[in-house]
mmCIF file of C-alpha atoms in Angstrom:
data_model
loop_
_atom_site.group_PDB
_atom_site.id
_atom_site.type_symbol
_atom_site.label_atom_id
_atom_site.label_comp_id
_atom_site.label_asym_id
_atom_site.label_seq_id
_atom_site.Cartn_x
_atom_site.Cartn_y
_atom_site.Cartn_z
ATOM 1 C CA MET S 733 62.077 102.095 130.739
ATOM 2 C CA PRO S 734 62.887 103.811 134.196
ATOM 3 C CA GLN S 735 65.534 101.970 136.067
ATOM 4 C CA ASP S 736 64.723 99.976 138.718
ATOM 5 C CA PHE S 737 67.012 97.925 140.534
ATOM 6 C CA ASP S 738 64.791 96.348 143.196
ATOM 7 C CA ALA S 739 62.686 94.832 140.201
ATOM 8 C CA ALA S 740 66.085 93.309 138.293
ATOM 9 C CA ARG S 741 67.728 92.129 141.724
ATOM 10 C CA ALA S 742 64.188 90.259 141.697
ATOM 11 C CA LYS S 743 63.384 89.291 137.952
ATOM 12 C CA SER S 744 67.442 88.582 138.157
ATOM 13 C CA GLN S 745 66.956 85.499 141.105
ATOM 14 C CA GLU S 746 63.456 83.914 139.588
ATOM 15 C CA VAL S 747 65.835 83.654 136.538
ATOM 16 C CA LEU S 748 68.370 82.180 138.433
ATOM 17 C CA ASN S 749 66.680 79.718 140.300
ATOM 18 C CA LEU S 750 64.487 79.168 136.856
ATOM 19 C CA ILE S 751 68.015 77.695 135.191
ATOM 20 C CA GLU S 752 68.528 75.739 138.436
ATOM 21 C CA LYS S 753 65.340 73.393 138.132
ATOM 22 C CA LYS S 754 65.630 70.376 136.756
ATOM 23 C CA SER S 755 61.769 70.001 135.558
ATOM 24 C CA LEU S 756 58.696 72.725 135.526
ATOM 25 C CA THR S 757 55.158 72.362 135.780
ATOM 26 C CA ASP S 758 52.747 73.301 133.843
ATOM 27 C CA ASP S 759 52.351 76.391 135.136
ATOM 28 C CA GLU S 760 56.054 77.377 134.937
ATOM 29 C CA ARG S 761 56.470 76.255 131.937
ATOM 30 C CA GLU S 762 52.924 78.487 130.446
ATOM 31 C CA LYS S 763 54.125 81.339 132.321
ATOM 32 C CA VAL S 764 57.910 81.218 130.276
ATOM 33 C CA ILE S 765 56.799 81.321 127.611
ATOM 34 C CA ALA S 766 54.403 83.860 127.782
ATOM 35 C CA GLU S 767 57.202 86.281 129.766
ATOM 36 C CA SER S 768 59.786 84.437 126.737
ATOM 37 C CA VAL S 769 57.585 85.801 123.537
ATOM 38 C CA LYS S 770 56.658 90.046 125.933
ATOM 39 C CA TYR S 771 60.137 89.873 126.735
ATOM 40 C CA TRP S 772 61.322 89.799 122.956
ATOM 41 C CA THR S 773 59.101 91.714 121.740
ATOM 42 C CA ASP S 774 59.448 94.332 124.098
ATOM 43 C CA HIS S 775 63.524 94.457 123.931
ATOM 44 C CA VAL S 776 64.637 91.620 121.025
ATOM 45 C CA ASN S 777 63.474 91.840 117.757
ATOM 46 C CA PRO S 778 58.937 91.922 116.929
ATOM 47 C CA GLY S 779 59.949 92.249 113.568
ATOM 48 C CA PHE S 780 61.404 88.569 113.895
ATOM 49 C CA LEU S 781 58.143 87.308 115.923
ATOM 50 C CA GLN S 782 56.285 88.339 113.136
ATOM 51 C CA TYR S 783 58.211 86.202 110.931
ATOM 52 C CA ARG S 784 58.151 83.817 113.425
ATOM 53 C CA LYS S 785 54.393 82.608 112.702
ATOM 54 C CA SER S 786 54.972 82.628 109.366
ATOM 55 C CA VAL S 787 56.996 79.486 109.541
ATOM 56 C CA SER S 788 56.116 78.131 112.595
ATOM 57 C CA THR S 789 52.303 76.022 113.764
ATOM 58 C CA ASP S 790 49.587 76.862 115.881
ATOM 59 C CA TYR S 791 51.658 76.944 119.209
ATOM 60 C CA THR S 792 54.504 79.213 120.229
ATOM 61 C CA ALA S 793 58.334 76.914 119.933
ATOM 62 C CA VAL S 794 60.191 78.247 123.018
ATOM 63 C CA GLU S 795 63.827 76.058 123.637
ATOM 64 C CA TRP S 796 64.778 74.722 126.872
ATOM 65 C CA ASP S 797 66.993 71.664 126.432
ATOM 66 C CA ASP S 798 69.228 69.915 124.025
ATOM 67 C CA ASN S 799 72.156 67.002 123.529
ATOM 68 C CA GLY S 800 72.835 65.223 120.282
ATOM 69 C CA ALA S 801 71.614 65.935 117.382
ATOM 70 C CA VAL S 802 67.925 67.234 118.956
ATOM 71 C CA PHE S 803 66.689 70.105 120.494
ATOM 72 C CA ARG S 804 63.484 70.482 123.028
ATOM 73 C CA ASP S 805 60.926 72.982 123.217
ATOM 74 C CA LEU S 806 59.029 73.307 126.600
ATOM 75 C CA ALA S 807 55.677 71.341 125.872
ATOM 76 C CA GLY S 808 58.493 68.337 125.163
ATOM 77 C CA ASN S 809 58.607 68.100 121.354
ATOM 78 C CA GLU S 810 61.791 67.229 119.693
ATOM 79 C CA PHE S 811 62.989 68.841 116.949
ATOM 80 C CA ILE S 812 66.312 67.303 114.669
ATOM 81 C CA ASP S 813 68.715 70.090 114.276
ATOM 82 C CA MET S 814 69.131 69.374 110.425
ATOM 83 C CA LEU S 815 71.256 72.857 110.686
ATOM 84 C CA GLY S 816 73.654 71.932 113.119
ATOM 85 C CA GLY S 817 73.606 75.401 114.151
ATOM 86 C CA PHE S 818 74.359 76.450 110.923
ATOM 87 C CA GLY S 819 78.301 75.049 111.226
ATOM 88 C CA ILE S 820 78.096 75.553 115.620
ATOM 89 C CA TYR S 821 77.704 71.868 116.818
ATOM 90 C CA ASN S 822 79.992 70.049 115.258
ATOM 91 C CA VAL S 823 79.962 66.845 117.271
ATOM 92 C CA GLY S 824 76.125 67.668 118.645
ATOM 93 C CA HIS S 825 74.861 69.605 121.802
ATOM 94 C CA ARG S 826 76.429 69.309 124.853
ATOM 95 C CA HIS S 827 78.658 67.153 124.151
ATOM 96 C CA PRO S 828 79.243 65.305 127.780
ATOM 97 C CA LYS S 829 83.604 65.456 126.477
ATOM 98 C CA VAL S 830 82.934 69.555 125.968
ATOM 99 C CA LEU S 831 80.722 69.993 129.146
ATOM 100 C CA LYS S 832 83.674 68.751 131.058
ATOM 101 C CA ALA S 833 86.355 70.131 129.408
ATOM 102 C CA VAL S 834 84.499 73.670 130.169
ATOM 103 C CA ARG S 835 83.662 73.127 133.503
ATOM 104 C CA ASP S 836 86.960 71.830 134.685
ATOM 105 C CA GLN S 837 88.458 74.834 133.939
ATOM 106 C CA LEU S 838 85.497 76.837 135.125
ATOM 107 C CA ASP S 839 85.948 75.423 138.520
ATOM 108 C CA ARG S 840 90.634 76.415 138.196
ATOM 109 C CA GLN S 841 89.718 80.102 135.606
ATOM 110 C CA ALA S 842 87.573 82.207 133.986
ATOM 111 C CA ILE S 843 89.017 84.425 131.697
ATOM 112 C CA HIS S 844 92.674 85.501 132.684
ATOM 113 C CA SER S 845 93.987 88.540 133.014
ATOM 114 C CA GLN S 846 95.940 88.996 129.824
ATOM 115 C CA GLU S 847 98.581 91.142 132.271
ATOM 116 C CA MET S 848 100.214 87.047 132.317
ATOM 117 C CA ILE S 849 101.231 84.629 129.973
ATOM 118 C CA ASP S 850 97.588 81.823 129.688
ATOM 119 C CA PRO S 851 99.227 78.561 129.858
ATOM 120 C CA LEU S 852 95.770 76.912 127.111
ATOM 121 C CA ARG S 853 95.688 79.924 124.791
ATOM 122 C CA THR S 854 99.138 78.456 123.884
ATOM 123 C CA TYR S 855 98.127 75.137 123.978
ATOM 124 C CA LEU S 856 95.713 76.423 122.250
ATOM 125 C CA ALA S 857 97.839 78.183 119.462
ATOM 126 C CA HIS S 858 100.037 75.104 119.072
ATOM 127 C CA LEU S 859 97.348 72.114 118.625
ATOM 128 C CA VAL S 860 95.791 74.671 115.476
ATOM 129 C CA SER S 861 99.194 75.022 114.336
ATOM 130 C CA LEU S 862 98.833 71.561 113.983
ATOM 131 C CA ILE S 863 95.723 70.366 112.482
ATOM 132 C CA ALA S 864 95.670 73.612 110.149
ATOM 133 C CA PRO S 865 97.031 73.803 106.350
ATOM 134 C CA GLY S 866 100.248 74.089 105.414
ATOM 135 C CA ASP S 867 102.805 75.930 106.704
ATOM 136 C CA LEU S 868 99.870 78.269 108.716
ATOM 137 C CA GLN S 869 101.633 78.859 112.157
ATOM 138 C CA PHE S 870 99.948 82.305 114.178
ATOM 139 C CA SER S 871 96.678 82.160 115.608
ATOM 140 C CA PHE S 872 95.217 85.630 116.591
ATOM 141 C CA PHE S 873 92.008 84.815 118.840
ATOM 142 C CA THR S 874 88.742 86.258 118.327
ATOM 143 C CA ASN S 875 85.173 86.462 119.743
ATOM 144 C CA SER S 876 83.439 85.051 116.783
ATOM 145 C CA GLY S 877 83.731 84.149 113.008
ATOM 146 C CA THR S 878 82.496 87.144 111.805
ATOM 147 C CA GLU S 879 85.331 89.074 114.087
ATOM 148 C CA SER S 880 88.422 86.459 112.717
ATOM 149 C CA VAL S 881 87.510 87.719 109.087
ATOM 150 C CA GLU S 882 87.383 91.097 110.029
ATOM 151 C CA ALA S 883 91.051 90.151 111.381
ATOM 152 C CA CYS S 884 92.371 88.015 108.656
ATOM 153 C CA LEU S 885 91.202 91.414 106.382
ATOM 154 C CA LYS S 886 93.076 94.258 108.468
ATOM 155 C CA MET S 887 95.763 91.973 107.948
ATOM 156 C CA ALA S 888 95.975 91.739 104.383
ATOM 157 C CA MET S 889 95.937 95.978 105.018
ATOM 158 C CA LEU S 890 98.558 96.128 107.027
ATOM 159 C CA THR S 891 100.618 93.257 104.821
ATOM 160 C CA THR S 892 99.818 94.587 101.748
ATOM 161 C CA GLY S 893 98.921 98.223 102.107
ATOM 162 C CA ARG S 894 96.004 97.916 100.302
ATOM 163 C CA ARG S 895 92.796 98.633 100.425
ATOM 164 C CA HIS S 896 90.464 96.570 97.261
ATOM 165 C CA PHE S 897 89.234 93.214 98.392
ATOM 166 C CA ILE S 898 87.740 90.754 96.218
ATOM 167 C CA GLY S 899 84.506 88.213 96.888
ATOM 168 C CA THR S 900 82.244 86.067 95.569
ATOM 169 C CA LYS S 901 78.445 85.627 94.272
ATOM 170 C CA GLY S 902 76.759 84.123 97.331
ATOM 171 C CA ALA S 903 79.564 84.637 99.736
ATOM 172 C CA PHE S 904 78.548 85.009 102.935
ATOM 173 C CA HIS S 905 81.327 86.007 105.731
ATOM 174 C CA GLY S 906 79.567 88.588 108.687
ATOM 175 C CA LYS S 907 77.405 90.961 109.619
ATOM 176 C CA SER S 908 79.989 93.057 111.388
ATOM 177 C CA LEU S 909 80.833 96.602 109.194
ATOM 178 C CA GLY S 910 84.020 95.308 107.755
ATOM 179 C CA SER S 911 83.263 91.588 106.900
ATOM 180 C CA LEU S 912 79.796 92.678 105.653
ATOM 181 C CA GLY S 913 82.034 93.813 102.307
ATOM 182 C CA GLY S 914 82.660 90.618 101.611
ATOM 183 C CA THR S 915 79.147 89.243 102.646
ATOM 184 C CA SER S 916 77.018 89.578 99.052
ATOM 185 C CA LYS S 917 73.205 89.834 99.385
ATOM 186 C CA ALA S 918 71.865 93.192 98.846
ATOM 187 C CA ILE S 919 68.998 92.848 101.210
ATOM 188 C CA PHE S 920 72.477 92.697 103.992
ATOM 189 C CA ARG S 921 74.267 95.589 102.446
ATOM 190 C CA GLU S 922 72.687 97.981 100.884
ATOM 191 C CA PRO S 923 71.727 99.317 104.088
ATOM 192 C CA PHE S 924 75.075 99.815 105.268
ATOM 193 C CA LEU S 925 76.113 101.632 101.651
ATOM 194 C CA PRO S 926 78.819 102.555 100.649
ATOM 195 C CA LEU S 927 81.439 99.425 102.434
ATOM 196 C CA LEU S 928 84.753 99.048 102.077
ATOM 197 C CA ASN S 929 86.027 98.061 98.647
ATOM 198 C CA TRP S 930 84.731 95.265 97.646
ATOM 199 C CA THR S 931 84.981 93.799 93.571
ATOM 200 C CA HIS S 932 81.713 90.351 94.426
ATOM 201 C CA LEU S 933 82.544 88.078 91.181
ATOM 202 C CA PRO S 934 81.297 84.643 90.114
ATOM 203 C CA PHE S 935 81.905 81.877 92.875
ATOM 204 C CA GLY S 936 83.767 79.347 90.657
ATOM 205 C CA ASP S 937 84.826 81.534 87.719
ATOM 206 C CA ILE S 938 89.071 82.285 87.734
ATOM 207 C CA ASP S 939 89.102 83.594 84.031
ATOM 208 C CA ALA S 940 86.641 86.331 85.941
ATOM 209 C CA LEU S 941 89.453 86.555 88.741
ATOM 210 C CA ALA S 942 92.267 86.469 86.848
ATOM 211 C CA MET S 943 90.582 89.062 84.075
ATOM 212 C CA THR S 944 90.031 91.319 87.262
ATOM 213 C CA PHE S 945 94.004 91.120 88.727
ATOM 214 C CA ASP S 946 95.029 92.017 85.651
ATOM 215 C CA CYS S 947 92.913 94.764 85.295
ATOM 216 C CA THR S 948 93.376 95.995 88.658
ATOM 217 C CA ASP S 949 96.982 95.844 87.984
ATOM 218 C CA PHE S 950 97.037 97.857 85.213
ATOM 219 C CA THR S 951 95.077 100.939 86.632
ATOM 220 C CA GLY S 952 97.275 101.142 90.152
ATOM 221 C CA ASP S 953 94.065 99.980 91.938
ATOM 222 C CA ARG S 954 95.036 96.384 92.920
ATOM 223 C CA ILE S 955 94.130 94.365 95.396
ATOM 224 C CA ALA S 956 94.387 93.238 99.000
ATOM 225 C CA ALA S 957 93.263 89.840 99.580
ATOM 226 C CA VAL S 958 90.573 87.809 97.731
ATOM 227 C CA ILE S 959 88.614 86.019 100.604
ATOM 228 C CA LEU S 960 86.421 82.455 99.399
ATOM 229 C CA GLU S 961 84.420 80.247 101.297
ATOM 230 C CA PRO S 962 85.977 76.834 100.230
ATOM 231 C CA VAL S 963 82.743 75.614 100.750
ATOM 232 C CA GLN S 964 79.881 78.034 99.905
ATOM 233 C CA GLY S 965 76.757 78.168 103.099
ATOM 234 C CA GLU S 966 74.789 81.162 103.055
ATOM 235 C CA GLY S 967 74.707 80.857 98.926
ATOM 236 C CA GLY S 968 73.488 77.320 99.275
ATOM 237 C CA ILE S 969 76.207 74.507 99.771
ATOM 238 C CA ASN S 970 78.082 76.164 97.010
ATOM 239 C CA VAL S 971 81.086 73.699 96.610
ATOM 240 C CA ALA S 972 84.434 75.003 95.138
ATOM 241 C CA PRO S 973 84.727 73.782 90.988
ATOM 242 C CA PRO S 974 87.743 71.394 90.537
ATOM 243 C CA GLY S 975 91.120 73.688 90.263
ATOM 244 C CA TYR S 976 89.413 76.431 91.323
ATOM 245 C CA LEU S 977 91.499 77.071 94.613
ATOM 246 C CA LYS S 978 94.401 76.158 93.311
ATOM 247 C CA ALA S 979 94.056 79.009 90.257
ATOM 248 C CA ALA S 980 93.123 81.513 93.274
ATOM 249 C CA ARG S 981 95.852 80.676 94.982
ATOM 250 C CA GLU S 982 98.406 81.315 91.512
ATOM 251 C CA LEU S 983 96.653 84.774 90.941
ATOM 252 C CA CYS S 984 97.861 85.528 94.720
ATOM 253 C CA ASP S 985 101.118 84.690 94.717
ATOM 254 C CA LYS S 986 101.592 86.653 91.386
ATOM 255 C CA TYR S 987 99.681 89.300 91.747
ATOM 256 C CA GLY S 988 100.613 90.283 95.817
ATOM 257 C CA ALA S 989 97.945 89.721 97.001
ATOM 258 C CA VAL S 990 96.115 87.341 100.514
ATOM 259 C CA LEU S 991 94.152 84.336 99.964
ATOM 260 C CA ILE S 992 91.760 84.369 102.341
ATOM 261 C CA PHE S 993 90.028 80.684 103.286
ATOM 262 C CA ASP S 994 86.583 81.708 105.167
ATOM 263 C CA GLU S 995 86.512 78.100 107.105
ATOM 264 C CA ILE S 996 83.713 79.264 110.164
ATOM 265 C CA GLN S 997 80.958 76.609 108.253
ATOM 266 C CA SER S 998 83.191 74.292 106.400
ATOM 267 C CA GLY S 999 86.176 73.559 108.552
ATOM 268 C CA MET S 1000 86.104 71.387 111.958
ATOM 269 C CA GLY S 1001 85.437 68.009 109.781
ATOM 270 C CA ARG S 1002 82.209 68.829 108.944
ATOM 271 C CA THR S 1003 83.384 68.051 105.480
ATOM 272 C CA GLY S 1004 84.788 64.942 106.247
ATOM 273 C CA LYS S 1005 88.553 65.949 106.379
ATOM 274 C CA MET S 1006 90.012 68.845 108.743
ATOM 275 C CA PHE S 1007 89.068 72.160 106.080
ATOM 276 C CA ALA S 1008 87.111 71.972 103.354
ATOM 277 C CA CYS S 1009 90.440 73.562 101.799
ATOM 278 C CA ASP S 1010 92.451 69.985 102.747
ATOM 279 C CA TYR S 1011 91.005 68.412 99.819
ATOM 280 C CA ASP S 1012 92.767 70.602 97.233
ATOM 281 C CA GLY S 1013 95.512 70.423 98.751
ATOM 282 C CA VAL S 1014 95.271 74.444 98.854
ATOM 283 C CA THR S 1015 97.380 76.305 101.847
ATOM 284 C CA PRO S 1016 95.471 80.428 102.416
ATOM 285 C CA ASP S 1017 97.509 82.922 103.939
ATOM 286 C CA LEU S 1018 94.763 83.626 106.099
ATOM 287 C CA MET S 1019 91.955 81.152 107.177
ATOM 288 C CA ALA S 1020 89.323 82.335 109.736
ATOM 289 C CA LEU S 1021 87.508 80.455 111.870
ATOM 290 C CA GLY S 1022 84.391 80.174 114.035
ATOM 291 C CA LYS S 1023 81.563 77.924 115.023
ATOM 292 C CA GLY S 1024 81.538 74.916 114.893
ATOM 293 C CA PHE S 1025 86.087 76.415 116.751
ATOM 294 C CA GLY S 1026 84.362 76.537 120.216
ATOM 295 C CA GLY S 1027 82.615 72.666 120.569
ATOM 296 C CA GLY S 1028 79.118 74.096 120.819
ATOM 297 C CA VAL S 1029 79.303 75.880 123.692
ATOM 298 C CA MET S 1030 81.444 78.322 123.435
ATOM 299 C CA PRO S 1031 82.219 81.517 120.809
ATOM 300 C CA ILE S 1032 85.077 81.493 120.010
ATOM 301 C CA GLY S 1033 87.261 82.302 116.725
#
């Protein structure tokens, strides 16, 4: 469509006015629903709407507000968020303490310049070191979980000088080009092959992991890192069997590989402990965080 800055300014103001409204009339609700469907079809992903039609009832559900364990559509229907936003809402939707902290900070400064030391970044890094397993000390902050995985993979490559990674069947580590290699489903991977050098093994099979290490050490195609979810999310909530994480730790130490735990979905208290790996008392070399790490209001990893 042609550039139209006047139309963009007018629509922007309309949207700002909409955000400020505490309630909507019936006509306004119908307008928002109709425009949401149109703009999603025209500018986002029309295929997704076809999918939604296959799983929804005969009305169009458009999210509008949320709090605690529920979110609501424009018709006022309440939905219990049984997924917790796939691990985003560990403390619920719009937790008042989280919102207050964010608002207080925005009233003072939104984004720091990066030319000077940002004290809140240092405080956050210190807090992460206090809750992290073992002696994990340093933080590298990102905008998402998949970026966190990418950072871990790059660090493993720099540390070992190797380019071969081990993942597991059923794993999901993201869809950006690097982390996509660790994600195991063909439907996500096939359109972008070839990816980095990945070998996928059955989750929980320590014998397969030991054999792969032995073979790659013999051939010289040595492993840079093993990445594991202590609890697989996308794969079906598969919990690592007893002793698996510990044995993986020992094999990585033996062969000079980096052990990465992806705690993006299982971390930040979602399993009852701060991190799922705490149940086994195993410390990785690198750990990826995201989703619930942002308190349900900010993208951070």
